[in-house]
Structure formats: structure tokens, C-alpha cells
Amino acid sequence: MELRDLIFMFVGGLAIFLFGIKYMGDGLQKVAGDKLRDILDKFTSNPIMGVLAGIVVTILLQTSTGTTVLAIGLVNAGFMTLRQSIGVIMGANIGTTVTAFIIGLNISDYALPIVAVGTFLIFFFKNKKANNYGQVFFGFGALFYGLNLMGDGLRPLRELEAFAELTVNMSANPLLGVLIGTIFTVSVQSSSAAIGLLQQLFAQGALDLDAALPVLFGDNIGTTITAVLASLGASIAAKRAALTHVIFNVVGTILVLIIIRPYISMVAYFQESLNLNPEMTIAFAHGIFNVSNVLIQLPFVALLALAVTKIIPGNDMIIEYKAQHLDPSIISQSSSIALSQAKKETLRMGELSSQGLQEAAEFVKTNNKRHAELTYQFEDAINNLDRKITDYLTRISTNSLTAADSRYHSMLMDTVRDIERVGDHMENIIELKEYQVANKVKLSQSAMEDLEEMFTLTIATLKEAFEALDNDNVEMARSAILKEEEIDKMERQLRKKHIMRLNEGLCEGSAGIVFVDMISNLERIGDHSVNIAEAVAEEGE
């Protein structure tokens, strides 16, 4: 077989393998439903539960990096502490070994029939659940088919003198193997692919156990680089979680390199006594390493959290998603007190919407992606509180309410709905800015100044409406209503000004869509602000 054909087989096989892993993970996620975040949220009360949650989610996602990113998001959101996220990251390291064990089953001969089953479920069934299972089967089959091609492309390597020499050097110097494993995993951005390749090399006899295991440890270090790259420019919490991942895997590698000879002997013993095939031998080595690493480092979670906090100091903005004032036990005791608790949570939801709108304004002004990320997180928190408060108010309504409490209950329900819509509009503004950046739409300096002016007025109106609600202040509510009239007037004026700019060629035609839609969203936020203010004014009359 020609060299070109071998290269094509290896590169194509690697591509199909990576696609199979990704497609299978996406299918598993769809089969599991939108439960992954809930699993991490609910079952991470302590590091041990965090480890178990990390294992489960990584098996479903088929990527330890994906689990780490989810954990980082939950730390940012205030759902999870840094200590809890460390448990999840440790669990992710164990969960990722499942892929190596799947490869160790060595069912490549059945790869194409499995792909056929997946295709049948995807194309011949209209049921979404069947399609999701089809995606899992298709990805599973593609994984093995890609491995098969990789193996065929790698087979001649054992005949090459240069490769044989490299193997000898790696056996004599484990650090070289660690370096090679790290570099390859960083290159393909997938530890599963790197370990799959290692399993094929070992199966072809191109590597012996002494050379293969250090490469395996390097793969484990390489997989942390993806999380590091994902954390660049992100929050302090994200950077700390990524650093935790690096420290955990590097420390584990150092520990195992100290006892490398006994470790190799132990793996060889398991291979012989359990009659393991080459692929399963690597899977066992990977599993033993990661489980042992977790067991050794789990008691030091607090120390690890302290270390990364010292290395990366500073305070990060934490958006508290969870409701803080909604005590279900109060509902049966006193509807009035329960309503006052709901009001406190509604005001907190309003504060999140004000902060989110300010972040949106900063993103429009500076184009700093961090502001966009925070706006999306605020919108997420608003949606979560919308569900929690609405559910709480619904439960209050099952009680017998006085006429005054009934009116107040309706007012809070309407206010929550208005705040939720404010969240939607600020998200729309972010999407418009992202569209502007992606499509290189240019807005003139004058247009940017007009937007900044309207943002300032809209934010002030929204805050005043919430202040009026907080203090039951009718005068403040009327002031907010007057401000909203200014917003309406400003929107009409800015539309006319923008038409003039377009006519003068100061702004591009496509800029008109972005600008007009932004001020339209701000005007609607003003409408929702006035709804809240009017409710306060009516309640006070």
C-alpha cells in the first residue's frame, strides 16, 4: 500500500473517530434530555457526590472538557462552589475512561452494521426519541469504523526503524512519552482520540507497554489545555476551575512517574491474568490511573481550592441564580408574609435585569465579550427566578386571600412577567450587536452616542420603577412614567436622525436594521418599566 493511502486512511480514520465521539455524545445528551445541568446542580452537595455527578455527566457527554465547562458555568452562576466543582472535575477524569473501555470491547467488525442501525433509526422514523437513539448508534459505529481505519493506517509504523528507535527512547525516558502524549492531545483537542490512537499503536505492536503508558499520562495532561484555552478571557472562577484541572492531572502524573516500574508491572500482571486484549489493557491502565488519582487527591479538595484561590486572587462577579426569599413553609402560615417574601425576590429579579441591561450597554459600547457573557448569564438567572417566583405565587393563590392581597398578588404576577420580558429584550440587543460584529456592519460615532443616551435613560427609568415598587412610592412611580414618555419621544427622534444619517451616507444601509432594532428593544423595555410603575401608582391610590 502506498504512503499516500496510509496517510489518507489515518487522517480519515481520525476524523471519523472524532465525529463519532461528538455525534454519539450529542445523541446521549438528547436522550438524557436537559438534565445534565440539573444533575450537576442537585448532586454536588459534597466533593464525593460531585465526583459521582462528574462521572455520570461525562459518560453522557463523552467529553471531560464539556463537563468541566458546565461546572465552570455553574460556579459562575452561584449554583456551585469552587470546592464542589473540583469534585466534578475529578469525576470527569474517571468518566472519560469509559470511552477507552468501549474501544477495548474491540467490536470493529460490527461497526458498519451499527452505523446502518443508526441510519435506519434517523431516516425511517419520525419519532424524535428514535432519532436520538439513532444518533447514538450512528456515532458508536462511526467511532469503531474510524478506529479501524486508523489502525490500518498505523500498521506499517512498526516496520520503520526511526519509529522503533523512538519507542526505545520513550521506554528509557518516560518524560519523553509524557511530552509526546501531551503534544498530540493538544493538537487534536481530544484525549479520547489520543488514547484511541495509543490503543491502536499498542494493538499493532508498534509500542510496548513501557513506552505506551507514559504517553497515556501525557494524554491526561494534554486534555487540560482545552479547559485552559476556554478560560482565557473568562471569569476568575473559570480560570480557577481550569487551573484545578491542570494541577490535578499534573500531580497525578508526577506521582505515577515516581512508581512507574511497579505500575507497569501491575498493568502487565492484569493483562496476563485477565487475558486482556491490547486495547483493554490500555483502558485498564487509564482507569486505574484516574481512579487512584481521584482517591489520593479527594481528601485534599479544600487545600486544592485554597491553592488555586491564592494563585489566582481577586473577586469575581457571582450571579446568584437561586431564589433567596421563597420559603414554602410560610405559604400555609401567612399569605401576606409569603407575598412580602415574593416581593423581595421579585425586586432581586428586577435588580438582575438592571445589571443585565447595564452589561448589554457596555457590550454595545466596548464590544468586550465578557459583557455579552454576563448579560446571557443575567438573562438565564432572570428566567430561573421567573419560574420559581411564578410557582411560589401560584401556590399562594390556592390560599384564601383578602381583596387587598389578591390585588397585590396579581400585581406581582404581572411585574414578574414584565421583568422576564426585559430580560428577553436585553438578550435581543446582545444578539443584534453580535450580528453587527459578525457582519462588519459599521455604525457612525453619532449613532453610537445616540444609543448610549437612550441606554442611560432606559436604565434610569427601569431602576426608578423598581425603587418605586420597593418603597411603594407613588411619586417615584409617576416620575418613572414621565421618563418613559421621554423614551418614546427619543425613539421617534432617533429614528428620524438615523434616516438622515443614511441619506448622508454616514451609516451603511445594513446599519439601519441594527440601530432601529436596538432602540426598538430599549423602547419596549421602557414600556415594561412603565407597566411596573403604573401598578405601583394604582396600588397607592
Coordinates of C-alpha atoms in Angstrom, one line a residue:
M1 CA 0.0 0.0 0.0
E2 CA 1.3 3.5 -0.9
L3 CA 2.3 6.0 1.7
R4 CA -0.4 8.4 0.5
D5 CA -3.1 5.8 1.0
L6 CA -1.8 5.1 4.5
I7 CA -1.8 8.8 5.4
F8 CA -5.3 9.2 4.0
M9 CA -6.6 6.2 6.0
F10 CA -5.1 7.5 9.2
V11 CA -6.3 11.1 8.8
G12 CA -9.7 10.0 7.6
G13 CA -10.0 7.4 10.3
L14 CA -9.1 10.0 13.0
A15 CA -11.7 12.4 11.5
I16 CA -14.4 9.7 11.5
F17 CA -13.5 8.7 15.1
L18 CA -13.7 12.4 16.3
F19 CA -17.0 12.8 14.5
G20 CA -18.3 9.5 16.0
I21 CA -17.4 10.6 19.6
K22 CA -19.0 14.1 19.1
Y23 CA -22.1 12.7 17.4
M24 CA -22.6 9.9 20.0
G25 CA -22.2 12.5 22.8
D26 CA -24.7 14.8 21.3
G27 CA -27.2 11.9 20.9
L28 CA -26.7 10.8 24.5
Q29 CA -27.3 14.3 25.7
K30 CA -30.5 14.5 23.7
V31 CA -31.6 11.1 25.1
A32 CA -30.8 12.3 28.6
G33 CA -32.8 15.5 28.0
D34 CA -31.9 18.8 29.6
K35 CA -30.9 17.0 32.8
L36 CA -27.1 17.4 32.8
R37 CA -27.1 20.8 34.4
D38 CA -29.7 19.6 36.9
I39 CA -27.5 16.6 37.8
L40 CA -24.6 18.9 38.5
D41 CA -26.7 21.4 40.4
K42 CA -28.5 18.9 42.7
F43 CA -26.0 16.2 43.2
T44 CA -22.9 18.1 44.2
S45 CA -23.6 18.8 47.9
N46 CA -20.1 17.5 48.8
P47 CA -17.0 16.5 46.8
I48 CA -17.8 12.8 46.8
M49 CA -21.3 13.4 45.2
G50 CA -19.5 15.9 42.9
V51 CA -17.2 13.1 41.7
L52 CA -20.2 10.8 41.0
A53 CA -22.1 13.6 39.2
G54 CA -19.0 14.3 37.1
I55 CA -18.7 10.6 36.1
V56 CA -22.3 10.4 35.0
V57 CA -22.3 13.7 33.1
T58 CA -19.0 12.9 31.3
I59 CA -20.3 9.5 30.2
L60 CA -23.4 11.2 28.8
L61 CA -21.4 14.0 27.1
Q62 CA -18.5 11.8 26.1
T63 CA -16.1 14.7 26.8
S64 CA -14.5 15.6 30.1
T65 CA -13.9 19.1 28.8
G66 CA -17.7 19.6 28.2
T67 CA -18.3 18.6 31.9
T68 CA -15.6 21.0 33.1
V69 CA -17.1 23.8 31.1
L70 CA -20.6 23.0 32.5
A71 CA -19.1 23.1 36.0
I72 CA -17.4 26.4 35.3
G73 CA -20.8 27.8 34.2
L74 CA -22.5 26.7 37.4
V75 CA -19.7 28.2 39.6
N76 CA -20.2 31.5 37.7
A77 CA -23.9 31.3 38.3
G78 CA -23.5 30.7 42.1
F79 CA -25.1 27.2 41.8
M80 CA -21.8 25.5 42.8
T81 CA -18.8 26.4 44.9
L82 CA -15.3 26.1 43.7
R83 CA -14.8 23.1 46.0
Q84 CA -17.9 21.3 44.6
S85 CA -16.6 22.0 41.0
I86 CA -13.3 20.3 41.9
G87 CA -15.2 17.1 42.8
V88 CA -17.0 17.3 39.4
I89 CA -13.6 17.8 37.5
M90 CA -12.2 14.7 39.3
G91 CA -15.3 12.7 38.4
A92 CA -14.9 13.9 34.8
N93 CA -11.4 12.4 34.7
I94 CA -12.9 9.0 35.7
G95 CA -15.9 9.3 33.3
T96 CA -13.6 9.9 30.3
T97 CA -12.0 6.5 30.8
V98 CA -15.3 4.9 29.7
T99 CA -14.5 5.7 26.1
A100 CA -11.3 3.7 26.4
F101 CA -13.2 0.8 27.8
I102 CA -15.7 1.0 24.9
I103 CA -12.8 0.9 22.5
G104 CA -11.4 -2.1 24.4
L105 CA -14.5 -4.1 23.6
N106 CA -13.0 -4.3 20.1
I107 CA -16.2 -4.7 18.1
S108 CA -14.8 -3.1 14.9
D109 CA -16.1 -5.9 12.8
Y110 CA -19.6 -4.8 13.6
A111 CA -19.0 -1.1 13.1
L112 CA -20.8 -0.8 9.7
P113 CA -23.9 -2.7 10.8
I114 CA -24.1 -0.5 13.9
V115 CA -23.9 2.6 11.6
A116 CA -26.6 1.1 9.5
V117 CA -28.9 0.6 12.5
G118 CA -28.3 4.3 13.5
T119 CA -29.0 5.4 9.9
F120 CA -32.3 3.4 9.8
L121 CA -33.4 5.0 13.1
I122 CA -32.6 8.5 11.9
F123 CA -34.1 8.4 8.4
F124 CA -37.0 5.9 8.7
F125 CA -38.6 7.1 12.0
K126 CA -40.3 10.4 12.5
N127 CA -40.2 9.9 16.3
K128 CA -37.7 12.2 17.9
K129 CA -36.7 9.7 20.6
A130 CA -35.9 7.1 17.9
N131 CA -33.9 9.7 16.0
N132 CA -31.9 10.5 19.2
Y133 CA -31.1 6.8 19.7
G134 CA -30.2 6.6 16.0
Q135 CA -27.7 9.3 16.6
V136 CA -26.1 7.4 19.5
F137 CA -25.9 4.2 17.4
F138 CA -24.5 6.0 14.3
G139 CA -21.8 7.8 16.4
F140 CA -21.0 4.5 18.2
G141 CA -20.5 2.7 14.9
A142 CA -18.6 5.6 13.4
L143 CA -16.2 5.6 16.4
F144 CA -15.2 1.9 15.7
Y145 CA -15.1 2.4 12.0
G146 CA -12.7 5.3 12.4
L147 CA -10.6 3.3 14.8
N148 CA -10.4 0.5 12.2
L149 CA -9.1 2.9 9.5
M150 CA -6.6 4.5 11.9
G151 CA -5.3 1.0 12.8
D152 CA -4.8 0.1 9.1
G153 CA -3.0 3.3 8.5
L154 CA -0.7 2.8 11.5
R155 CA 0.2 -0.8 10.9
P156 CA 3.3 -0.2 8.8
L157 CA 4.8 2.0 11.6
R158 CA 6.2 -0.9 13.5
E159 CA 8.4 -1.7 10.4
L160 CA 10.0 1.8 10.5
E161 CA 13.5 1.9 12.1
A162 CA 13.0 5.6 13.2
F163 CA 9.8 4.7 15.0
A164 CA 11.4 1.7 16.6
E165 CA 14.2 3.9 17.8
L166 CA 11.7 6.5 19.2
T167 CA 9.9 3.7 21.1
V168 CA 13.2 2.6 22.7
N169 CA 13.9 6.2 23.8
M170 CA 10.4 6.5 25.2
S171 CA 10.8 3.3 27.2
A172 CA 14.1 4.5 28.6
N173 CA 12.9 8.1 29.3
P174 CA 9.2 8.2 30.4
L175 CA 9.2 12.0 30.3
L176 CA 9.6 11.9 26.5
G177 CA 6.5 9.7 26.3
V178 CA 4.6 12.2 28.6
L179 CA 5.7 15.1 26.3
I180 CA 4.6 13.3 23.1
G181 CA 1.2 12.4 24.7
T182 CA 0.6 16.0 25.8
I183 CA 1.5 17.5 22.4
F184 CA -0.7 15.1 20.5
T185 CA -3.7 15.6 22.7
V186 CA -3.3 19.4 22.5
S187 CA -3.1 19.0 18.7
V188 CA -6.3 17.0 18.2
Q189 CA -8.1 18.7 21.2
S190 CA -9.4 15.3 22.4
S191 CA -8.0 12.9 24.9
S192 CA -10.3 10.2 23.7
A193 CA -8.8 10.4 20.2
A194 CA -5.3 10.4 21.6
I195 CA -6.0 7.4 23.8
G196 CA -7.8 5.6 20.9
L197 CA -4.7 6.2 18.8
L198 CA -2.5 4.9 21.6
Q199 CA -4.6 1.7 21.9
Q200 CA -4.2 1.1 18.1
L201 CA -0.5 1.6 18.3
F202 CA -0.2 -0.8 21.2
A203 CA -2.5 -3.3 19.4
Q204 CA -0.4 -3.2 16.2
G205 CA 2.7 -3.9 18.3
A206 CA 4.3 -0.5 17.3
L207 CA 4.6 0.4 21.0
D208 CA 5.4 -1.8 24.0
L209 CA 3.9 -1.2 27.5
D210 CA 6.9 0.7 28.8
A211 CA 6.6 3.3 26.0
A212 CA 2.8 3.4 25.9
L213 CA 2.0 4.2 29.5
P214 CA 4.0 7.4 29.7
V215 CA 2.2 8.6 26.6
L216 CA -1.1 7.8 28.3
F217 CA -0.2 10.1 31.2
G218 CA 0.7 12.8 28.7
D219 CA -2.7 12.5 27.2
N220 CA -4.2 13.2 30.6
I221 CA -2.2 16.4 30.9
G222 CA -3.0 17.4 27.3
T223 CA -6.7 17.3 27.8
T224 CA -6.5 20.1 30.4
I225 CA -5.3 22.5 27.7
T226 CA -8.7 22.8 26.2
A227 CA -10.2 23.9 29.5
V228 CA -7.3 26.4 29.9
L229 CA -8.0 27.8 26.4
A230 CA -11.7 28.0 27.2
S231 CA -11.0 30.0 30.4
L232 CA -8.8 32.6 28.7
G233 CA -10.6 36.0 28.9
A234 CA -13.2 34.4 31.1
S235 CA -14.1 34.9 34.7
I236 CA -11.8 34.3 37.7
A237 CA -13.9 31.3 38.7
A238 CA -13.4 29.8 35.2
K239 CA -9.7 30.3 35.4
R240 CA -9.5 28.7 38.9
A241 CA -11.5 25.7 37.7
A242 CA -9.3 25.3 34.7
L243 CA -6.1 25.6 36.9
T244 CA -7.6 23.0 39.2
H245 CA -7.9 20.6 36.3
V246 CA -4.2 21.2 35.3
I247 CA -2.9 20.8 38.9
F248 CA -4.9 17.6 39.4
N249 CA -3.7 15.9 36.3
V250 CA -0.1 17.1 36.6
V251 CA 0.2 16.0 40.2
G252 CA -1.3 12.6 39.3
T253 CA 1.3 12.2 36.5
I254 CA 4.2 13.1 38.8
L255 CA 3.0 10.6 41.4
V256 CA 2.7 7.7 38.9
L257 CA 6.1 8.6 37.3
I258 CA 7.7 8.1 40.7
I259 CA 6.5 4.5 40.8
I260 CA 6.4 3.9 37.0
R261 CA 8.2 0.5 37.1
P262 CA 5.8 -1.1 39.7
Y263 CA 2.9 0.4 37.9
I264 CA 4.0 -1.1 34.5
S265 CA 4.4 -4.5 36.2
M266 CA 1.0 -4.2 37.8
V267 CA -0.7 -3.5 34.4
A268 CA 1.3 -6.3 32.8
Y269 CA 0.1 -8.6 35.5
F270 CA -3.6 -7.6 34.9
Q271 CA -3.1 -8.1 31.2
E272 CA -1.8 -11.6 31.6
S273 CA -4.0 -12.8 34.5
L274 CA -7.3 -11.4 33.0
N275 CA -6.3 -12.2 29.4
L276 CA -6.9 -8.7 28.3
N277 CA -6.6 -7.7 24.6
P278 CA -4.2 -4.8 23.9
E279 CA -6.9 -2.1 23.7
M280 CA -8.5 -3.2 27.0
T281 CA -5.0 -3.3 28.6
I282 CA -4.6 0.5 27.9
A283 CA -8.2 1.1 29.1
F284 CA -7.4 -0.7 32.4
A285 CA -4.2 1.3 32.8
H286 CA -6.1 4.5 32.1
G287 CA -8.9 3.6 34.5
I288 CA -6.6 2.5 37.4
F289 CA -4.6 5.7 37.0
N290 CA -7.5 8.1 37.1
V291 CA -9.4 6.3 39.9
S292 CA -6.3 6.1 42.0
N293 CA -5.5 9.8 41.3
V294 CA -9.0 10.8 42.5
L295 CA -8.8 8.6 45.6
I296 CA -5.4 10.1 46.5
Q297 CA -6.3 13.8 45.9
L298 CA -10.0 13.8 47.0
P299 CA -9.2 14.3 50.7
F300 CA -7.2 17.5 49.7
V301 CA -10.0 19.2 47.8
A302 CA -10.1 22.1 50.3
L303 CA -6.3 22.5 50.0
L304 CA -6.6 22.5 46.2
A305 CA -9.3 25.2 46.3
L306 CA -7.2 27.3 48.6
A307 CA -4.1 26.9 46.4
V308 CA -5.9 28.0 43.2
T309 CA -7.5 30.9 45.0
K310 CA -4.0 32.1 46.2
I311 CA -2.5 31.6 42.7
I312 CA -5.4 33.4 41.0
P313 CA -6.5 36.1 43.5
G314 CA -9.4 38.5 43.2
N315 CA -13.1 38.7 43.4
D316 CA -15.4 37.7 40.6
M317 CA -19.0 38.8 39.9
I318 CA -21.2 35.9 41.0
I319 CA -24.7 35.9 39.7
E320 CA -26.9 34.2 42.3
Y321 CA -29.4 32.1 40.3
K322 CA -31.1 30.5 43.3
A323 CA -34.1 32.1 44.9
Q324 CA -33.2 33.5 48.4
H325 CA -36.5 34.6 49.9
L326 CA -39.1 32.0 48.8
D327 CA -39.8 29.8 51.9
P328 CA -42.6 27.3 51.1
S329 CA -43.4 26.8 54.8
I330 CA -44.6 30.4 55.1
I331 CA -47.3 29.9 52.5
S332 CA -49.5 27.8 54.8
Q333 CA -48.8 30.1 57.8
S334 CA -49.5 33.6 56.3
S335 CA -50.3 34.6 52.7
S336 CA -49.4 38.2 53.5
I337 CA -45.9 37.3 54.7
A338 CA -45.5 34.9 51.8
L339 CA -46.4 37.8 49.4
S340 CA -43.9 40.1 51.0
Q341 CA -41.2 37.4 50.5
A342 CA -42.3 37.1 46.9
K343 CA -42.0 40.8 46.5
K344 CA -38.4 40.7 47.9
E345 CA -37.5 38.0 45.3
T346 CA -39.2 40.0 42.5
L347 CA -37.1 43.1 43.5
R348 CA -34.0 40.9 43.3
M349 CA -35.1 39.7 39.9
G350 CA -35.5 43.3 38.9
E351 CA -32.0 44.2 40.1
L352 CA -30.6 41.4 38.0
S353 CA -32.5 42.8 34.9
S354 CA -31.0 46.3 35.6
Q355 CA -27.5 44.9 35.9
G356 CA -28.0 42.8 32.8
L357 CA -29.1 45.9 30.8
Q358 CA -26.1 47.8 32.0
E359 CA -23.8 44.9 30.8
A360 CA -25.6 44.9 27.5
A361 CA -25.0 48.7 27.2
E362 CA -21.3 48.1 27.9
F363 CA -21.1 45.4 25.3
V364 CA -22.7 47.7 22.7
K365 CA -20.2 50.4 23.6
T366 CA -16.9 48.4 24.1
N367 CA -17.5 45.1 22.2
N368 CA -16.0 43.3 25.1
K369 CA -17.3 39.7 25.0
R370 CA -17.2 39.4 28.8
H371 CA -20.1 41.8 29.0
A372 CA -22.1 39.7 26.5
E373 CA -21.4 36.5 28.6
L374 CA -22.6 38.3 31.7
T375 CA -25.8 39.5 30.0
Y376 CA -26.6 36.0 28.9
Q377 CA -26.0 34.8 32.5
F378 CA -28.2 37.5 33.9
E379 CA -30.9 36.5 31.4
D380 CA -30.6 32.9 32.5
A381 CA -30.9 33.9 36.1
I382 CA -34.0 36.0 35.4
N383 CA -35.6 33.1 33.6
N384 CA -34.9 30.8 36.5
L385 CA -36.4 33.3 39.0
D386 CA -39.4 33.8 36.8
R387 CA -40.2 30.1 37.1
K388 CA -39.5 30.0 40.8
I389 CA -41.5 33.1 41.7
T390 CA -44.4 32.3 39.4
D391 CA -44.6 28.8 41.0
Y392 CA -44.5 30.4 44.5
L393 CA -47.2 32.9 43.7
T394 CA -49.4 30.1 42.2
R395 CA -49.1 28.2 45.4
I396 CA -50.1 31.3 47.4
S397 CA -53.2 31.7 45.2
T398 CA -54.5 28.4 46.5
N399 CA -55.0 30.1 49.9
S400 CA -58.0 32.3 50.7
L401 CA -56.7 35.9 50.0
T402 CA -58.1 39.2 51.1
A403 CA -59.2 41.6 48.4
A404 CA -56.0 43.7 49.0
D405 CA -53.7 40.6 49.0
S406 CA -55.4 39.4 45.8
R407 CA -54.7 42.7 44.0
Y408 CA -51.1 42.7 45.3
H409 CA -50.8 39.1 44.1
S410 CA -51.9 40.0 40.6
M411 CA -49.6 43.0 40.6
L412 CA -46.6 40.8 41.5
M413 CA -47.5 38.2 38.8
D414 CA -47.6 41.0 36.2
T415 CA -44.4 42.5 37.4
V416 CA -42.5 39.2 37.2
R417 CA -43.8 38.8 33.6
D418 CA -42.6 42.3 32.7
I419 CA -39.1 41.7 34.2
E420 CA -38.9 38.4 32.2
R421 CA -39.7 40.3 29.0
V422 CA -37.0 42.9 29.9
G423 CA -34.5 40.0 30.1
D424 CA -35.6 38.9 26.6
H425 CA -35.1 42.4 25.1
M426 CA -31.6 42.8 26.6
E427 CA -30.7 39.4 25.1
N428 CA -32.1 40.7 21.7
I429 CA -29.8 43.7 22.0
I430 CA -26.7 41.4 22.6
E431 CA -27.7 39.3 19.5
L432 CA -28.0 42.5 17.4
K433 CA -24.5 43.6 18.5
E434 CA -23.1 40.2 17.7
Y435 CA -24.8 40.3 14.3
Q436 CA -23.2 43.8 13.7
V437 CA -19.7 42.5 14.7
A438 CA -20.0 39.2 12.7
N439 CA -21.2 41.0 9.6
K440 CA -18.9 44.0 10.0
V441 CA -21.8 46.5 10.0
K442 CA -20.5 49.9 10.8
L443 CA -22.4 52.4 13.0
S444 CA -21.3 56.0 12.9
Q445 CA -20.0 57.8 16.1
S446 CA -23.2 59.8 16.1
A447 CA -25.3 56.7 16.1
M448 CA -23.3 55.2 19.0
E449 CA -23.7 58.4 21.0
D450 CA -27.5 58.3 20.4
L451 CA -27.6 54.6 21.6
E452 CA -25.6 55.5 24.7
E453 CA -28.0 58.3 25.6
M454 CA -31.1 56.1 25.2
F455 CA -29.5 53.3 27.2
T456 CA -28.8 55.8 30.1
L457 CA -32.4 57.0 30.1
T458 CA -33.9 53.4 29.8
I459 CA -31.7 52.1 32.7
A460 CA -32.6 55.1 34.9
T461 CA -36.4 54.5 34.1
L462 CA -36.1 50.8 34.9
K463 CA -34.3 51.4 38.2
E464 CA -36.8 54.1 39.3
A465 CA -39.7 51.8 38.6
F466 CA -38.1 49.1 40.8
E467 CA -37.3 51.7 43.5
A468 CA -41.0 52.8 43.4
L469 CA -42.0 49.2 43.9
D470 CA -39.6 48.7 46.7
N471 CA -40.7 51.7 48.7
D472 CA -44.4 51.7 47.5
N473 CA -43.6 55.3 46.4
V474 CA -46.4 56.7 44.1
E475 CA -44.4 59.9 43.3
M476 CA -41.4 57.9 42.2
A477 CA -43.7 55.7 40.1
R478 CA -45.1 58.8 38.4
S479 CA -41.6 60.1 37.7
A480 CA -40.8 56.8 36.0
I481 CA -43.9 57.1 33.9
L482 CA -42.8 60.6 32.7
K483 CA -39.3 59.2 31.9
E484 CA -40.9 56.5 29.8
E485 CA -42.7 59.2 27.8
E486 CA -39.3 60.7 27.2
I487 CA -38.1 57.3 25.9
D488 CA -41.0 57.1 23.4
K489 CA -40.2 60.6 22.2
M490 CA -36.5 59.9 22.0
E491 CA -37.1 56.7 19.9
R492 CA -39.1 58.7 17.3
Q493 CA -36.4 61.4 17.2
L494 CA -33.6 58.9 16.8
R495 CA -35.3 57.0 14.0
K496 CA -35.6 60.4 12.1
K497 CA -31.9 61.2 12.8
H498 CA -30.8 57.8 11.6
I499 CA -32.7 58.2 8.3
M500 CA -30.8 61.5 7.8
R501 CA -27.5 59.7 8.5
L502 CA -28.3 57.0 6.0
N503 CA -29.3 59.7 3.4
E504 CA -26.0 61.5 4.1
G505 CA -24.0 58.2 3.8
L506 CA -22.7 58.4 7.3
C507 CA -24.1 54.9 8.2
E508 CA -24.3 51.8 6.0
G509 CA -27.8 50.6 4.9
S510 CA -27.5 47.4 6.9
A511 CA -26.7 49.6 10.0
G512 CA -30.3 50.8 9.9
I513 CA -31.6 47.4 10.8
V514 CA -29.3 47.1 13.8
F515 CA -29.8 50.6 15.1
V516 CA -33.6 50.7 14.7
D517 CA -34.0 47.3 16.3
M518 CA -31.8 48.3 19.2
I519 CA -33.8 51.4 20.0
S520 CA -37.0 49.5 19.5
N521 CA -35.9 47.0 22.1
L522 CA -35.0 49.8 24.5
E523 CA -38.4 51.4 23.9
R524 CA -40.1 48.1 24.8
I525 CA -38.0 47.9 28.0
G526 CA -39.4 51.4 28.8
D527 CA -42.9 50.0 28.2
H528 CA -42.4 47.2 30.7
S529 CA -40.9 49.7 33.2
V530 CA -44.0 51.9 33.0
N531 CA -46.2 48.8 33.5
I532 CA -44.4 48.2 36.8
A533 CA -44.6 51.9 37.8
E534 CA -48.3 52.2 36.9
A535 CA -49.1 49.1 39.0
V536 CA -47.4 50.8 42.0
A537 CA -49.3 54.1 41.3
E538 CA -52.6 52.3 41.1
E539 CA -51.9 50.3 44.3
G540 CA -51.1 53.5 46.1
E541 CA -54.3 55.4 45.1

